[in-house]
Amino acid sequence: MMNHLSASSAHSAPALTGRYAALGCAFFGALIVEGDLALADRMRRLLCDLAPGRRVVIASTHAEAIRLLAALPYDLVLVDMHLTNDGGVALLSHLRRAYPQIDAIAMSKDDDRLLVEAAISSGATGYLLTSTDDAELSFLLRSIERGGSPIDARVARRVLGLIAASAKPEGVESALRDGDTVSPPMPAPGLLSPRELNVLRLIAQGWSNRQIAEAICLSINTVEFHAKRIYRKLAVKSRTQAVRQATQYGLLS
């Protein structure tokens, strides 16, 4: 068993009382589920730099992660999609069912289509590529602090392709050929401002918050503020869900 805690132990950590804003940091307790010891330690170091003094625990297997989840509270879990016997998919599904309040972030070394599709379908709210350098990983992880969903731009493009493939209007075309009436999509639950629509379209193209900020001459904090408003208006929690919902509402057409 591999079980590594950061300098702050579980006994010295304060009780979990709310989301990140109330705690003033990116997370309260984080669990890294990774079979590669060197990679696990790398992710632990990045998380400890992000939120010094917060509890960071490492598990090497799906079974060990299940035990740790039952023993201590967490609000962030990083899951290696290469765990043996589809352990990554199984753990993400378990987190979605048993701990829906936890942010579950998938990880892999590349943007393999099957892994990405499996992670998103299993409830991942973000996806990191461990082949990315430390600076980019730290930047993506820091978005959690403001309620964002860390997702690598290459993965975002892959996800958009999956969404586009599943959103082909074949059912509509078939209904029209058969003479049936097709109901228009429901309106979005909240009107997006022109600026929010602009940000949403760039998110849909797989741009990171940093790239969006540079492109439209805003601070990254302002871009993240707009993203959070978009999530709230569309009643979603992540970039992937926002793009899917916006596509269904016809906001990106």
CSV table of C-alpha atoms in Angstrom, one decimal:
chain,number,residue,atom,x,y,z
A,1,MET,CA,0.0,0.0,0.0
A,2,MET,CA,1.2,3.5,-0.8
A,3,ASN,CA,-0.3,6.2,1.4
A,4,HIS,CA,1.5,9.5,1.6
A,5,LEU,CA,0.2,12.6,3.4
A,6,SER,CA,1.5,16.1,3.1
A,7,ALA,CA,3.1,18.0,6.0
A,8,SER,CA,-0.4,18.7,7.4
A,9,SER,CA,-1.8,15.4,8.8
A,10,ALA,CA,-5.5,14.4,8.8
A,11,HIS,CA,-5.7,15.1,12.5
A,12,SER,CA,-4.4,18.6,12.3
A,13,ALA,CA,-6.6,19.6,9.3
A,14,PRO,CA,-9.8,21.7,10.1
A,15,ALA,CA,-13.2,20.2,9.6
A,16,LEU,CA,-14.7,20.4,6.2
A,17,THR,CA,-17.1,23.3,6.3
A,18,GLY,CA,-17.8,24.4,2.8
A,19,ARG,CA,-16.5,24.9,-0.7
A,20,TYR,CA,-13.2,26.4,-1.8
A,21,ALA,CA,-14.2,30.0,-1.4
A,22,ALA,CA,-15.0,29.5,2.3
A,23,LEU,CA,-11.7,27.7,2.8
A,24,GLY,CA,-9.7,30.3,1.0
A,25,CYS,CA,-7.8,27.7,-1.0
A,26,ALA,CA,-8.1,25.3,-3.9
A,27,PHE,CA,-9.1,22.3,-1.9
A,28,PHE,CA,-9.4,20.9,1.7
A,29,GLY,CA,-8.3,17.3,1.1
A,30,ALA,CA,-7.0,15.8,-2.1
A,31,LEU,CA,-6.5,12.2,-3.1
A,32,ILE,CA,-4.2,11.2,-5.9
A,33,VAL,CA,-4.9,7.7,-7.3
A,34,GLU,CA,-1.8,6.9,-9.4
A,35,GLY,CA,0.2,3.7,-9.8
A,36,ASP,CA,3.4,5.4,-11.0
A,37,LEU,CA,5.2,6.5,-7.8
A,38,ALA,CA,7.2,9.2,-9.6
A,39,LEU,CA,4.2,10.7,-11.3
A,40,ALA,CA,2.1,10.5,-8.1
A,41,ASP,CA,4.8,12.4,-6.2
A,42,ARG,CA,5.0,15.0,-8.9
A,43,MET,CA,1.2,15.6,-8.7
A,44,ARG,CA,1.4,15.7,-4.9
A,45,ARG,CA,4.1,18.4,-5.1
A,46,LEU,CA,2.1,20.5,-7.5
A,47,LEU,CA,-1.0,20.3,-5.3
A,48,CYS,CA,1.0,21.1,-2.1
A,49,ASP,CA,2.4,24.2,-3.9
A,50,LEU,CA,-1.1,25.2,-4.9
A,51,ALA,CA,-2.5,24.9,-1.3
A,52,PRO,CA,0.3,24.7,1.2
A,53,GLY,CA,-0.6,22.8,4.4
A,54,ARG,CA,-3.6,21.1,3.0
A,55,ARG,CA,-3.9,17.3,3.2
A,56,VAL,CA,-2.7,15.4,0.1
A,57,VAL,CA,-2.9,11.6,0.1
A,58,ILE,CA,-1.7,9.1,-2.5
A,59,ALA,CA,-3.2,5.7,-3.3
A,60,SER,CA,-1.7,3.4,-5.9
A,61,THR,CA,-4.8,1.2,-6.6
A,62,HIS,CA,-8.6,1.4,-7.0
A,63,ALA,CA,-9.1,-0.7,-3.9
A,64,GLU,CA,-6.8,1.5,-1.8
A,65,ALA,CA,-8.6,4.6,-3.0
A,66,ILE,CA,-12.0,3.2,-2.0
A,67,ARG,CA,-10.7,2.5,1.6
A,68,LEU,CA,-9.2,6.0,1.9
A,69,LEU,CA,-12.4,7.7,0.6
A,70,ALA,CA,-14.4,5.9,3.3
A,71,ALA,CA,-11.9,6.9,6.0
A,72,LEU,CA,-11.4,10.6,5.4
A,73,PRO,CA,-13.2,13.5,3.7
A,74,TYR,CA,-11.9,14.8,0.4
A,75,ASP,CA,-13.1,17.4,-2.1
A,76,LEU,CA,-10.7,16.7,-4.9
A,77,VAL,CA,-9.6,13.4,-6.4
A,78,LEU,CA,-7.1,13.0,-9.3
A,79,VAL,CA,-7.6,9.6,-11.0
A,80,ASP,CA,-5.2,7.9,-13.3
A,81,MET,CA,-7.1,6.5,-16.3
A,82,HIS,CA,-4.4,3.8,-16.8
A,83,LEU,CA,-5.1,2.0,-13.5
A,84,THR,CA,-5.2,-1.8,-14.1
A,85,ASN,CA,-8.5,-3.6,-14.9
A,86,ASP,CA,-10.3,-0.3,-15.8
A,87,GLY,CA,-9.8,0.9,-12.3
A,88,GLY,CA,-9.9,4.5,-13.4
A,89,VAL,CA,-13.3,4.2,-15.0
A,90,ALA,CA,-14.6,2.2,-12.0
A,91,LEU,CA,-13.4,4.8,-9.5
A,92,LEU,CA,-14.8,7.7,-11.4
A,93,SER,CA,-18.2,6.0,-11.5
A,94,HIS,CA,-18.0,5.2,-7.8
A,95,LEU,CA,-17.2,8.9,-7.0
A,96,ARG,CA,-20.2,10.1,-9.1
A,97,ARG,CA,-22.5,7.7,-7.2
A,98,ALA,CA,-21.2,7.9,-3.7
A,99,TYR,CA,-19.4,11.3,-3.5
A,100,PRO,CA,-21.1,13.6,-6.0
A,101,GLN,CA,-19.7,16.6,-4.1
A,102,ILE,CA,-16.1,15.7,-4.9
A,103,ASP,CA,-14.4,17.1,-8.0
A,104,ALA,CA,-13.1,14.1,-9.8
A,105,ILE,CA,-10.3,14.9,-12.3
A,106,ALA,CA,-9.1,12.3,-14.8
A,107,MET,CA,-5.4,12.0,-15.8
A,108,SER,CA,-3.5,10.3,-18.6
A,109,LYS,CA,-0.3,10.8,-20.6
A,110,ASP,CA,-2.1,11.5,-23.8
A,111,ASP,CA,-5.6,12.4,-25.2
A,112,ASP,CA,-6.6,8.9,-26.2
A,113,ARG,CA,-10.1,9.1,-27.6
A,114,LEU,CA,-11.4,6.0,-25.7
A,115,LEU,CA,-9.9,7.2,-22.4
A,116,VAL,CA,-11.3,10.7,-22.7
A,117,GLU,CA,-14.8,9.3,-23.7
A,118,ALA,CA,-14.7,6.9,-20.8
A,119,ALA,CA,-13.7,9.5,-18.3
A,120,ILE,CA,-16.3,12.0,-19.3
A,121,SER,CA,-19.0,9.4,-19.4
A,122,SER,CA,-18.0,8.2,-16.0
A,123,GLY,CA,-18.4,11.7,-14.4
A,124,ALA,CA,-15.0,13.3,-14.6
A,125,THR,CA,-15.3,17.1,-14.2
A,126,GLY,CA,-11.8,17.7,-15.7
A,127,TYR,CA,-9.0,16.0,-17.6
A,128,LEU,CA,-5.2,16.6,-17.3
A,129,LEU,CA,-2.5,15.3,-19.6
A,130,THR,CA,0.5,14.4,-17.5
A,131,SER,CA,2.8,14.8,-20.5
A,132,THR,CA,2.2,18.6,-20.0
A,133,ASP,CA,4.9,20.6,-18.2
A,134,ASP,CA,4.6,21.6,-14.5
A,135,ALA,CA,3.8,25.2,-15.3
A,136,GLU,CA,0.7,24.3,-17.4
A,137,LEU,CA,-0.5,21.7,-15.0
A,138,SER,CA,-0.2,24.2,-12.1
A,139,PHE,CA,-2.1,26.7,-14.2
A,140,LEU,CA,-4.9,24.2,-14.9
A,141,LEU,CA,-5.1,23.1,-11.3
A,142,ARG,CA,-5.3,26.6,-10.0
A,143,SER,CA,-8.6,27.1,-11.9
A,144,ILE,CA,-10.2,24.8,-9.3
A,145,GLU,CA,-9.6,27.6,-6.8
A,146,ARG,CA,-12.2,29.7,-8.6
A,147,GLY,CA,-14.7,27.0,-9.3
A,148,GLY,CA,-13.3,26.1,-12.7
A,149,SER,CA,-12.8,22.8,-14.4
A,150,PRO,CA,-9.2,22.0,-15.3
A,151,ILE,CA,-9.1,20.5,-18.8
A,152,ASP,CA,-6.2,20.4,-21.2
A,153,ALA,CA,-6.8,22.2,-24.5
A,154,ARG,CA,-6.0,19.0,-26.5
A,155,VAL,CA,-8.6,17.1,-24.5
A,156,ALA,CA,-11.1,19.9,-24.9
A,157,ARG,CA,-10.8,19.6,-28.6
A,158,ARG,CA,-11.3,15.8,-28.4
A,159,VAL,CA,-14.4,16.3,-26.2
A,160,LEU,CA,-15.8,18.8,-28.6
A,161,GLY,CA,-15.4,16.3,-31.4
A,162,LEU,CA,-17.3,13.7,-29.3
A,163,ILE,CA,-20.1,16.2,-28.6
A,164,ALA,CA,-20.3,17.2,-32.3
A,165,ALA,CA,-20.5,13.5,-33.3
A,166,SER,CA,-23.3,12.8,-30.8
A,167,ALA,CA,-25.2,16.0,-31.8
A,168,LYS,CA,-25.7,15.2,-35.5
A,169,PRO,CA,-29.2,16.1,-36.5
A,170,GLU,CA,-30.0,12.7,-37.9
A,171,GLY,CA,-33.1,12.3,-35.7
A,172,VAL,CA,-34.4,15.7,-36.8
A,173,GLU,CA,-33.8,15.0,-40.5
A,174,SER,CA,-35.5,11.6,-40.2
A,175,ALA,CA,-38.5,13.2,-38.5
A,176,LEU,CA,-38.8,15.8,-41.2
A,177,ARG,CA,-38.6,13.2,-43.9
A,178,ASP,CA,-41.5,11.4,-42.2
A,179,GLY,CA,-43.5,14.5,-41.9
A,180,ASP,CA,-43.4,14.7,-38.1
A,181,THR,CA,-43.3,17.9,-36.1
A,182,VAL,CA,-40.0,18.6,-34.4
A,183,SER,CA,-40.1,20.7,-31.3
A,184,PRO,CA,-37.5,23.5,-31.1
A,185,PRO,CA,-34.9,23.2,-28.4
A,186,MET,CA,-35.8,24.7,-25.0
A,187,PRO,CA,-34.4,28.2,-24.4
A,188,ALA,CA,-31.3,28.4,-22.2
A,189,PRO,CA,-32.2,29.0,-18.5
A,190,GLY,CA,-30.8,32.5,-18.4
A,191,LEU,CA,-29.8,35.0,-21.0
A,192,LEU,CA,-26.1,35.1,-21.8
A,193,SER,CA,-24.6,38.6,-22.4
A,194,PRO,CA,-22.6,39.2,-25.6
A,195,ARG,CA,-19.4,39.0,-23.7
A,196,GLU,CA,-20.4,35.7,-22.1
A,197,LEU,CA,-21.3,34.3,-25.5
A,198,ASN,CA,-17.9,35.4,-26.8
A,199,VAL,CA,-16.2,33.6,-23.9
A,200,LEU,CA,-18.4,30.6,-24.4
A,201,ARG,CA,-17.5,30.3,-28.1
A,202,LEU,CA,-13.8,30.4,-27.3
A,203,ILE,CA,-14.3,27.8,-24.6
A,204,ALA,CA,-16.0,25.7,-27.2
A,205,GLN,CA,-13.0,26.0,-29.4
A,206,GLY,CA,-10.8,24.4,-26.7
A,207,TRP,CA,-9.1,27.7,-25.6
A,208,SER,CA,-7.8,27.9,-22.0
A,209,ASN,CA,-8.8,30.8,-19.8
A,210,ARG,CA,-5.3,32.3,-20.3
A,211,GLN,CA,-5.6,32.2,-24.1
A,212,ILE,CA,-9.1,33.7,-23.9
A,213,ALA,CA,-7.9,36.5,-21.6
A,214,GLU,CA,-5.0,37.4,-24.0
A,215,ALA,CA,-7.3,37.2,-27.1
A,216,ILE,CA,-10.0,39.6,-25.8
A,217,CYS,CA,-7.8,41.8,-23.7
A,218,LEU,CA,-9.2,40.9,-20.3
A,219,SER,CA,-7.6,39.8,-17.1
A,220,ILE,CA,-7.7,36.0,-16.4
A,221,ASN,CA,-9.8,36.8,-13.3
A,222,THR,CA,-12.4,38.5,-15.4
A,223,VAL,CA,-12.5,35.6,-17.8
A,224,GLU,CA,-13.0,33.1,-15.0
A,225,PHE,CA,-15.7,35.4,-13.6
A,226,HIS,CA,-17.5,35.2,-16.9
A,227,ALA,CA,-17.0,31.4,-17.1
A,228,LYS,CA,-18.6,31.0,-13.6
A,229,ARG,CA,-21.6,33.1,-14.6
A,230,ILE,CA,-22.0,31.0,-17.8
A,231,TYR,CA,-21.9,27.8,-15.7
A,232,ARG,CA,-24.5,29.1,-13.3
A,233,LYS,CA,-26.8,30.3,-16.1
A,234,LEU,CA,-26.6,27.0,-17.9
A,235,ALA,CA,-26.9,25.0,-14.7
A,236,VAL,CA,-23.6,23.1,-15.3
A,237,LYS,CA,-20.4,22.5,-13.4
A,238,SER,CA,-17.7,22.2,-16.1
A,239,ARG,CA,-16.5,23.3,-19.5
A,240,THR,CA,-17.6,20.1,-21.1
A,241,GLN,CA,-21.1,20.3,-19.7
A,242,ALA,CA,-21.3,24.0,-20.7
A,243,VAL,CA,-20.4,23.2,-24.3
A,244,ARG,CA,-22.8,20.3,-24.4
A,245,GLN,CA,-25.7,22.3,-23.0
A,246,ALA,CA,-25.0,25.3,-25.2
A,247,THR,CA,-25.0,23.1,-28.2
A,248,GLN,CA,-28.4,21.7,-27.3
A,249,TYR,CA,-29.7,25.2,-26.8
A,250,GLY,CA,-28.3,26.3,-30.2
A,251,LEU,CA,-26.1,29.0,-28.6
A,252,LEU,CA,-23.1,28.1,-30.6
A,253,SER,CA,-24.7,28.0,-34.0
